[in-house]
Short mmCIF file of C-alpha atoms in Angstrom, two decimals:
data_model
loop_
_atom_site.label_atom_id
_atom_site.label_comp_id
_atom_site.label_asym_id
_atom_site.label_seq_id
_atom_site.Cartn_x
_atom_site.Cartn_y
_atom_site.Cartn_z
CA MET A 21 0.00 0.00 0.00
CA GLU A 22 3.05 2.31 0.01
CA TRP A 23 3.01 2.47 -3.77
CA GLU A 24 0.62 3.81 -6.39
CA THR A 25 0.47 3.06 -10.09
CA VAL A 26 0.29 5.45 -13.01
CA ILE A 27 -0.80 4.10 -16.41
CA GLY A 28 -1.27 5.62 -19.84
CA LEU A 29 -2.30 3.72 -22.96
CA GLU A 30 -1.43 4.11 -26.62
CA THR A 31 -3.86 2.23 -28.83
CA HIS A 32 -3.29 1.46 -32.50
CA VAL A 33 -6.63 1.31 -34.27
CA GLN A 34 -6.52 -0.03 -37.82
CA LEU A 35 -8.91 2.07 -39.89
CA SER A 36 -11.36 0.08 -41.99
CA THR A 37 -10.52 1.53 -45.39
CA ASN A 38 -10.36 -0.50 -48.60
CA SER A 39 -6.93 0.79 -49.52
CA LYS A 40 -3.81 1.86 -47.65
CA ILE A 41 -3.16 5.29 -46.25
CA PHE A 42 -0.65 6.44 -48.88
CA SER A 43 -1.22 3.99 -51.75
CA GLY A 44 -3.99 2.22 -53.62
CA ALA A 45 -2.94 -1.26 -52.45
CA SER A 46 -5.63 -3.40 -50.82
CA THR A 47 -5.94 -3.82 -47.05
CA GLU A 48 -7.78 -7.14 -47.33
CA VAL A 49 -6.64 -9.74 -44.80
CA GLY A 50 -5.47 -13.24 -45.67
CA ALA A 51 -3.67 -12.68 -48.97
CA MET A 52 -0.41 -14.41 -49.82
CA PRO A 53 2.62 -12.69 -48.25
CA ASN A 54 3.81 -9.63 -50.18
CA SER A 55 0.97 -9.88 -52.72
CA GLN A 56 -0.61 -6.61 -51.50
CA ALA A 57 2.51 -4.46 -51.34
CA CYS A 58 2.80 -2.01 -54.22
CA ALA A 59 5.71 0.19 -55.30
CA VAL A 60 4.81 2.84 -52.70
CA ASP A 61 4.56 0.30 -49.87
CA ILE A 62 7.97 -1.24 -50.57
CA ALA A 63 9.58 2.19 -51.06
CA LEU A 64 10.91 1.86 -54.59
CA PRO A 65 13.00 4.91 -55.63
CA GLY A 66 10.99 7.82 -56.98
CA VAL A 67 7.54 6.81 -55.68
CA LEU A 68 5.40 9.38 -53.87
CA PRO A 69 2.70 8.93 -51.21
CA VAL A 70 -0.88 10.15 -51.78
CA LEU A 71 -3.09 10.57 -48.69
CA ASN A 72 -6.25 8.45 -48.40
CA LYS A 73 -9.18 10.85 -47.80
CA GLU A 74 -11.32 8.17 -46.14
CA ALA A 75 -8.67 7.59 -43.46
CA VAL A 76 -8.82 11.29 -42.60
CA ALA A 77 -12.63 11.17 -42.45
CA LYS A 78 -12.50 8.29 -39.97
CA ALA A 79 -10.01 10.20 -37.79
CA ILE A 80 -12.36 13.19 -37.78
CA CYS A 81 -15.24 10.89 -36.87
CA PHE A 82 -13.34 9.67 -33.81
CA GLY A 83 -12.47 13.20 -32.76
CA LEU A 84 -16.11 14.27 -32.89
CA ALA A 85 -17.23 11.19 -30.95
CA THR A 86 -14.81 12.02 -28.09
CA ASN A 87 -15.45 15.81 -28.05
CA ALA A 88 -11.90 16.47 -29.16
CA THR A 89 -10.46 19.35 -31.18
CA ILE A 90 -10.12 18.71 -34.92
CA ASN A 91 -7.08 20.62 -36.12
CA LYS A 92 -7.90 22.39 -39.38
CA LYS A 93 -4.25 22.04 -40.35
CA SER A 94 -2.03 19.10 -39.43
CA ILE A 95 1.36 17.91 -40.61
CA PHE A 96 2.81 14.53 -41.53
CA ALA A 97 6.33 13.76 -40.36
CA ARG A 98 8.96 11.12 -40.89
CA LYS A 99 9.69 9.03 -37.81
CA ASN A 100 13.12 7.57 -38.46
CA TYR A 101 14.15 4.19 -37.12
CA PHE A 102 15.46 0.90 -38.48
CA TYR A 103 13.42 -2.25 -38.45
CA PRO A 104 13.56 -5.11 -40.98
CA ASP A 105 9.87 -4.80 -41.90
CA LEU A 106 9.99 -1.00 -42.34
CA PRO A 107 11.03 -0.69 -46.02
CA LYS A 108 11.62 3.08 -46.15
CA GLY A 109 13.70 3.21 -42.97
CA TYR A 110 11.13 5.64 -41.59
CA GLN A 111 7.44 5.65 -40.77
CA ILE A 112 5.11 8.39 -41.97
CA SER A 113 3.29 9.62 -38.87
CA GLN A 114 2.17 12.87 -37.23
CA PHE A 115 4.15 14.51 -34.46
CA GLU A 116 3.89 18.24 -33.78
CA ILE A 117 0.35 18.82 -35.05
CA PRO A 118 -1.93 15.75 -35.05
CA VAL A 119 -5.32 15.67 -36.74
CA VAL A 120 -7.11 15.19 -33.37
CA GLU A 121 -6.17 16.77 -30.03
CA GLY A 122 -7.76 16.40 -26.61
CA GLY A 123 -11.08 14.75 -25.92
CA SER A 124 -11.99 12.20 -23.26
CA LEU A 125 -13.60 8.84 -22.63
CA THR A 126 -15.84 8.03 -19.64
CA PHE A 127 -16.54 4.51 -18.41
CA LYS A 128 -17.38 2.43 -15.35
CA ALA A 129 -14.53 0.75 -13.47
CA GLY A 130 -16.10 -1.39 -10.78
CA GLU A 131 -18.47 0.86 -8.86
CA ASN A 132 -16.70 4.06 -9.92
CA THR A 133 -17.17 6.27 -12.96
CA LYS A 134 -13.83 7.19 -14.50
CA THR A 135 -12.95 9.80 -17.13
CA VAL A 136 -9.66 9.45 -18.98
CA ARG A 137 -8.30 12.42 -20.88
CA LEU A 138 -7.05 11.85 -24.40
CA THR A 139 -3.84 13.59 -25.39
CA ARG A 140 -4.13 13.14 -29.15
CA ALA A 141 -5.11 10.83 -31.98
CA HIS A 142 -2.82 10.93 -34.99
CA LEU A 143 -2.72 9.21 -38.36
CA GLU A 144 0.17 7.01 -39.38
CA GLU A 145 1.07 4.00 -41.50
CA ASP A 146 1.65 0.50 -40.17
CA ALA A 147 4.88 -1.44 -40.73
CA GLY A 148 5.11 -4.90 -42.26
CA LYS A 149 5.35 -8.12 -40.28
CA SER A 150 8.32 -10.31 -39.44
CA LEU A 151 7.62 -14.05 -39.73
CA HIS A 152 9.65 -16.42 -37.58
CA GLU A 153 7.63 -19.62 -37.29
CA ASP A 154 8.13 -21.04 -40.80
CA PHE A 155 11.84 -20.35 -41.13
CA ILE A 156 14.70 -22.22 -39.49
CA GLY A 157 17.43 -19.82 -38.37
CA MET A 158 15.94 -16.99 -40.44
CA SER A 159 13.01 -14.61 -40.50
CA GLY A 160 10.70 -13.80 -43.38
CA ILE A 161 9.20 -10.39 -44.13
CA ASP A 162 5.57 -9.90 -45.20
CA LEU A 163 4.86 -6.34 -46.34
CA ASN A 164 1.12 -6.76 -46.88
CA ARG A 165 0.46 -4.68 -43.73
CA ALA A 166 2.99 -1.99 -44.68
CA GLY A 167 1.08 1.22 -45.26
CA THR A 168 -2.14 0.08 -43.58
CA PRO A 169 -3.84 3.16 -42.06
CA LEU A 170 -3.65 3.47 -38.28
CA LEU A 171 -5.11 5.95 -35.83
CA GLU A 172 -2.89 6.02 -32.74
CA ILE A 173 -4.93 7.15 -29.73
CA VAL A 174 -2.84 8.36 -26.78
CA THR A 175 -4.15 8.99 -23.28
CA GLU A 176 -2.90 11.10 -20.43
CA PRO A 177 -1.46 9.03 -17.53
CA ASP A 178 -4.87 9.01 -15.82
CA MET A 179 -5.31 5.32 -14.92
CA ALA A 180 -4.28 3.84 -11.61
CA SER A 181 -4.91 0.10 -12.00
CA SER A 182 -5.10 -2.68 -14.55
CA LEU A 183 -8.89 -2.72 -14.06
CA GLU A 184 -9.18 0.91 -15.15
CA ALA A 185 -6.88 0.28 -18.12
CA VAL A 186 -8.91 -2.72 -19.29
CA GLU A 187 -12.26 -0.93 -18.91
CA TYR A 188 -10.90 2.05 -20.84
CA ALA A 189 -9.70 -0.28 -23.61
CA ARG A 190 -13.06 -2.08 -23.71
CA THR A 191 -14.92 1.24 -23.94
CA LEU A 192 -12.62 2.47 -26.71
CA HIS A 193 -13.00 -0.86 -28.54
CA THR A 194 -16.80 -0.53 -28.41
CA LEU A 195 -16.66 3.08 -29.62
CA VAL A 196 -14.43 2.57 -32.67
CA ARG A 197 -16.60 -0.34 -33.84
CA TRP A 198 -19.78 1.60 -33.10
CA ILE A 199 -18.85 4.57 -35.26
CA GLY A 200 -17.59 2.25 -38.00
CA ILE A 201 -13.93 3.27 -38.19
CA CYS A 202 -12.45 -0.13 -37.19
CA ASP A 203 -13.68 -3.72 -37.14
CA GLY A 204 -11.90 -4.25 -33.80
CA ASN A 205 -10.54 -7.71 -34.66
CA MET A 206 -7.87 -8.10 -31.99
CA GLN A 207 -6.68 -11.51 -33.23
CA GLU A 208 -5.68 -9.91 -36.54
CA GLY A 209 -3.97 -6.99 -34.78
CA ASN A 210 -6.57 -4.42 -35.80
CA PHE A 211 -6.86 -3.11 -32.24
CA ARG A 212 -3.76 -3.37 -30.07
CA CYS A 213 -2.56 -1.53 -27.00
CA ASP A 214 0.78 -0.36 -25.64
CA ALA A 215 0.70 0.24 -21.88
CA ASN A 216 3.02 2.78 -20.24
CA VAL A 217 3.36 1.73 -16.61
CA SER A 218 5.19 3.38 -13.71
CA VAL A 219 4.97 3.29 -9.92
CA ARG A 220 5.75 5.87 -7.27
CA ARG A 221 5.50 6.32 -3.53
CA LYS A 222 2.05 7.37 -2.36
CA GLY A 223 1.81 11.12 -2.08
CA ASP A 224 4.71 11.70 -4.46
CA SER A 225 3.76 14.13 -7.24
CA THR A 226 6.67 13.16 -9.49
CA LEU A 227 6.01 10.44 -12.03
CA GLY A 228 8.15 7.32 -11.79
CA THR A 229 10.20 5.99 -14.69
CA ARG A 230 7.88 4.24 -17.11
CA ARG A 231 8.25 1.03 -19.02
CA GLU A 232 6.18 0.46 -22.15
CA ILE A 233 4.56 -2.94 -22.73
CA LYS A 234 4.11 -3.36 -26.49
CA ASN A 235 1.45 -4.93 -28.71
CA LEU A 236 -1.12 -6.32 -26.28
CA ASN A 237 -3.92 -7.74 -28.41
CA SER A 238 -6.36 -9.04 -25.80
CA PHE A 239 -7.96 -7.51 -22.72
CA ARG A 240 -6.85 -10.48 -20.62
CA PHE A 241 -3.23 -10.06 -21.68
CA LEU A 242 -3.47 -6.32 -21.03
CA GLN A 243 -4.53 -6.91 -17.44
CA GLN A 244 -2.02 -9.69 -16.81
CA ALA A 245 0.87 -7.70 -18.30
CA ILE A 246 0.12 -4.56 -16.28
CA ASP A 247 -0.29 -6.50 -13.02
CA TYR A 248 3.02 -8.30 -13.55
CA GLU A 249 4.82 -5.09 -14.49
CA ILE A 250 3.50 -3.21 -11.45
CA GLN A 251 4.75 -5.89 -9.05
CA TRP A 252 8.08 -6.20 -10.88
CA GLN A 253 8.74 -2.47 -10.61
CA ILE A 254 7.79 -2.38 -6.93
CA ASP A 255 10.11 -5.31 -6.20
CA GLU A 256 12.98 -3.63 -8.07
CA LEU A 257 12.55 -0.34 -6.22
CA GLU A 258 12.26 -2.02 -2.83
CA GLU A 259 15.50 -3.86 -3.57
CA GLY A 260 17.17 -0.52 -4.26
CA ARG A 261 17.50 -0.99 -8.03
CA PRO A 262 16.42 1.93 -10.25
CA ILE A 263 13.90 1.47 -13.05
CA VAL A 264 15.38 2.06 -16.50
CA GLN A 265 13.06 3.40 -19.18
CA ALA A 266 12.51 0.55 -21.62
CA THR A 267 10.18 -1.20 -24.02
CA VAL A 268 9.17 -4.71 -22.98
CA LEU A 269 7.12 -7.55 -24.44
CA PHE A 270 4.59 -9.66 -22.53
CA ASP A 271 4.89 -13.44 -22.76
CA PRO A 272 1.41 -14.98 -22.25
CA ASP A 273 2.88 -18.43 -21.64
CA SER A 274 5.15 -17.42 -18.76
CA GLY A 275 3.05 -14.46 -17.62
CA ASP A 276 6.04 -12.12 -17.38
CA THR A 277 7.56 -9.28 -19.39
CA ARG A 278 10.98 -9.32 -21.05
CA LEU A 279 13.20 -6.52 -22.26
CA MET A 280 12.89 -5.63 -25.94
CA ARG A 281 15.01 -2.47 -26.05
CA THR A 282 15.83 0.55 -23.94
CA LYS A 283 13.20 3.14 -24.68
CA GLU A 284 13.76 5.88 -27.20
CA ASP A 285 12.46 9.41 -26.68
CA ALA A 286 11.04 11.62 -29.41
CA HIS A 287 14.43 13.16 -30.30
CA ASP A 288 15.82 9.68 -31.01
CA TYR A 289 13.41 9.33 -33.92
CA ARG A 290 14.66 12.58 -35.56
CA TYR A 291 11.17 13.69 -36.56
CA PHE A 292 10.93 16.20 -39.42
CA PRO A 293 8.06 17.19 -41.76
CA ASP A 294 7.70 14.80 -44.69
CA PRO A 295 8.72 16.78 -47.80
CA ASP A 296 6.55 14.58 -50.03
CA LEU A 297 3.29 15.44 -48.27
CA LEU A 298 1.64 18.84 -48.07
CA PRO A 299 0.06 19.91 -44.77
CA LEU A 300 -3.41 18.39 -44.33
CA SER A 301 -6.16 21.03 -44.53
CA ILE A 302 -9.66 20.28 -43.21
CA ASP A 303 -12.51 22.73 -43.71
CA GLU A 304 -15.48 23.25 -41.39
CA ALA A 305 -18.00 22.05 -43.97
CA TRP A 306 -16.35 18.63 -44.10
CA ILE A 307 -16.36 18.38 -40.29
CA ASP A 308 -20.05 19.37 -40.18
CA ASN A 309 -20.93 16.80 -42.81
CA ILE A 310 -19.21 14.03 -40.82
CA ARG A 311 -20.87 15.26 -37.60
CA THR A 312 -24.35 14.86 -39.13
CA SER A 313 -23.54 11.28 -40.15
CA LEU A 314 -22.50 10.17 -36.65
CA PRO A 315 -24.82 7.58 -35.10
CA GLU A 316 -26.26 7.94 -31.62
CA LEU A 317 -23.31 7.06 -29.38
CA PRO A 318 -23.33 4.13 -26.92
CA ASP A 319 -23.51 6.23 -23.74
CA SER A 320 -26.44 8.23 -25.06
CA LYS A 321 -28.27 5.13 -26.26
CA SER A 322 -27.69 3.33 -22.96
CA SER A 323 -29.07 6.30 -21.02
CA ARG A 324 -32.11 6.41 -23.31
CA TYR A 325 -32.81 2.70 -22.76
CA GLN A 326 -32.64 3.19 -19.01
CA GLU A 327 -34.87 6.29 -19.01
CA SER A 328 -37.42 5.16 -21.61
CA TYR A 329 -37.75 1.48 -20.70
CA GLY A 330 -36.56 1.26 -17.12
CA LEU A 331 -33.71 -1.10 -17.99
CA SER A 332 -30.88 -1.56 -15.51
CA ALA A 333 -27.52 0.00 -16.34
CA ASP A 334 -25.99 -3.46 -16.77
CA ASP A 335 -28.70 -4.59 -19.20
CA ALA A 336 -28.57 -1.35 -21.18
CA ASN A 337 -24.77 -1.38 -21.39
CA SER A 338 -24.80 -4.99 -22.62
CA LEU A 339 -27.24 -4.04 -25.37
CA VAL A 340 -25.00 -1.21 -26.58
CA SER A 341 -21.80 -3.27 -26.48
CA HIS A 342 -22.00 -3.49 -30.27
CA ALA A 343 -24.00 -1.54 -32.84
CA ASN A 344 -25.47 -4.77 -34.27
CA THR A 345 -26.69 -5.82 -30.82
CA ALA A 346 -28.47 -2.51 -30.28
CA ALA A 347 -29.97 -2.72 -33.78
CA PHE A 348 -31.27 -6.25 -33.03
CA PHE A 349 -32.85 -5.01 -29.79
CA GLU A 350 -34.55 -2.05 -31.47
CA ALA A 351 -35.76 -4.21 -34.37
CA THR A 352 -37.26 -6.64 -31.87
CA LEU A 353 -39.09 -3.82 -30.08
CA SER A 354 -40.36 -2.38 -33.35
CA HIS A 355 -42.24 -5.65 -33.99
CA CYS A 356 -43.71 -5.80 -30.47
CA ASP A 357 -47.22 -4.40 -30.88
CA VAL A 358 -48.01 -4.02 -27.18
CA SER A 359 -49.19 -1.10 -25.10
CA ASP A 360 -46.51 -1.56 -22.44
CA LYS A 361 -43.24 -1.02 -24.35
CA ALA A 362 -41.26 -1.04 -21.10
CA GLN A 363 -42.45 -4.58 -20.33
CA ALA A 364 -41.57 -5.72 -23.85
CA ALA A 365 -38.17 -4.01 -23.63
CA LYS A 366 -37.32 -5.73 -20.33
CA LEU A 367 -38.32 -9.11 -21.75
CA ALA A 368 -36.29 -8.46 -24.91
CA ALA A 369 -33.26 -7.45 -22.83
CA ASN A 370 -33.60 -10.55 -20.65
CA TRP A 371 -33.76 -12.88 -23.64
CA MET A 372 -30.96 -11.13 -25.52
CA ASN A 373 -28.61 -10.95 -22.54
CA GLY A 374 -29.58 -14.47 -21.46
CA GLU A 375 -30.53 -17.29 -23.82
CA LEU A 376 -29.61 -15.50 -27.04
CA ALA A 377 -26.19 -14.34 -25.81
CA ALA A 378 -25.45 -17.82 -24.45
CA GLY A 379 -26.30 -19.40 -27.80
CA LEU A 380 -24.16 -16.96 -29.74
CA ASN A 381 -21.24 -17.51 -27.39
CA ARG A 382 -21.64 -21.29 -27.54
CA GLU A 383 -21.60 -21.38 -31.34
CA GLN A 384 -19.20 -18.43 -31.71
CA LEU A 385 -21.61 -16.39 -33.81
CA GLU A 386 -22.12 -12.66 -34.15
CA VAL A 387 -25.57 -11.27 -33.43
CA ASN A 388 -26.18 -10.60 -37.13
CA GLN A 389 -25.68 -14.35 -37.70
CA CYS A 390 -28.24 -15.31 -35.06
CA PRO A 391 -30.66 -18.09 -36.11
CA VAL A 392 -33.42 -16.33 -34.16
CA THR A 393 -34.59 -13.20 -35.97
CA PRO A 394 -35.90 -10.04 -34.27
CA GLU A 395 -39.33 -10.84 -35.71
CA SER A 396 -39.33 -14.31 -34.13
CA LEU A 397 -38.09 -13.02 -30.78
CA SER A 398 -40.78 -10.32 -30.75
CA ALA A 399 -43.45 -12.94 -31.51
CA LEU A 400 -42.17 -15.01 -28.59
CA ILE A 401 -42.32 -11.97 -26.30
CA LEU A 402 -45.91 -11.26 -27.37
CA ARG A 403 -46.94 -14.79 -26.36
CA ILE A 404 -45.33 -14.29 -22.97
CA VAL A 405 -47.07 -10.94 -22.52
CA ASP A 406 -50.51 -12.36 -23.39
CA LYS A 407 -49.82 -15.33 -21.08
CA THR A 408 -50.02 -17.94 -23.84
CA LEU A 409 -46.59 -19.10 -22.71
CA SER A 410 -44.94 -19.34 -19.32
CA SER A 411 -41.22 -18.60 -19.07
CA LYS A 412 -40.48 -22.33 -18.95
CA LEU A 413 -42.56 -23.09 -22.05
CA ALA A 414 -41.10 -20.06 -23.84
CA LYS A 415 -37.65 -21.60 -23.41
CA GLN A 416 -38.81 -24.68 -25.36
CA VAL A 417 -40.12 -22.45 -28.15
CA PHE A 418 -36.85 -20.50 -28.22
CA ASP A 419 -34.91 -23.75 -28.61
CA GLU A 420 -37.01 -24.61 -31.68
CA LEU A 421 -36.47 -21.14 -33.13
CA TRP A 422 -32.72 -21.62 -32.67
CA LYS A 423 -32.94 -24.86 -34.64
CA GLY A 424 -34.42 -23.01 -37.62
CA GLN A 425 -38.17 -22.90 -37.03
CA THR A 426 -39.61 -19.48 -37.83
CA SER A 427 -43.22 -19.42 -36.58
CA VAL A 428 -43.76 -19.15 -32.83
CA ASP A 429 -47.46 -19.96 -33.11
CA ALA A 430 -46.77 -23.01 -35.28
CA ILE A 431 -44.30 -24.34 -32.69
CA ILE A 432 -46.82 -23.77 -29.89
CA GLU A 433 -49.54 -25.58 -31.85
CA ALA A 434 -47.35 -28.50 -32.95
CA LYS A 435 -45.97 -29.16 -29.48
CA GLY A 436 -49.13 -28.38 -27.54
CA LEU A 437 -47.33 -25.80 -25.44
CA LYS A 438 -50.20 -23.38 -24.89
CA GLN A 439 -50.42 -22.55 -21.20
CA ILE A 440 -53.65 -23.64 -19.51
CA SER A 441 -55.07 -20.84 -17.36
CA ASP A 442 -57.74 -21.07 -14.66
#
């Protein structure tokens, strides 16, 4: 209890564009290695980058969703470092003036409501990928990812535990999928976090020396890595050994972190404006147009569900965990022709967060692949409301719907499930 933790996250969000950020090469996943790397991506002499407008639009969309400042003028820079899968020997990124500055994200961490300030969100290109598994004594290089558009979202050091860091990451993950800028596939590396972790004595206002844990692509690994790193740093300091700023990797098998390299600071990357790219100019009309296209955001929708239908915060938040889940819920309600919409909404939430969610999880399906349609679920709810079915009998009908039956009334008739009332 003598120590406190300070955490900031940097999250790389792969933007869901059809082509790369500075070339027309495809971003489709699963192609043969190096089959989607064009002359720009592999840095042939004389080629020039051309900025992808859709990537900028998605960055603006994120800035609006987090109440950030959209800079009308931003600059692309060259971030110079050597890595085998970085063909140019530098990465095109943004440094001094990013496209998005400020903003915040609010979420629940246990019983507490937490707001994390965002420092910036800047556009940059991804590097390629080093392949080690299929080569004996060598590594292969796949440049299909080189040039893939990323939005790097950087927080202030506002988090004090692995729980807060994970809940922030979950909330951000929900948001970027909700507004349609990223598919959020963590297994494919489309949403990955770097955690900057430091510890200090309680009451000390000076930040401790941080260590950065790179490329965490699951919420479980994020929590495990931070917890290990916190305890490691405390042990080192209590043994009288100073913490050296460094970049480390988390090993899920052993559960510990290992040194990757001593950490560079900004001056080590020798940033300078990219001479091949003009400053990015964004006019107010474009921002306004994107603002009008934004969907109702998860927090707002959750609050509306609670106020309009009397749903609990947990039920409402589960329903807005994904845009497709909320759409399924609203489609179900739209087919419920009952006077008491609140009753129908509570029943719909119970079925969606209960039997339906369990079935999707069991068969590893997304809600838009659900065998039970909103129309069928609403018909089931109507038969519960009019007391044709008890909850126990409704479960039998639901099981038949899951198997592919489509008519609730036909299932009730065929199986003789109509409830007998006195």
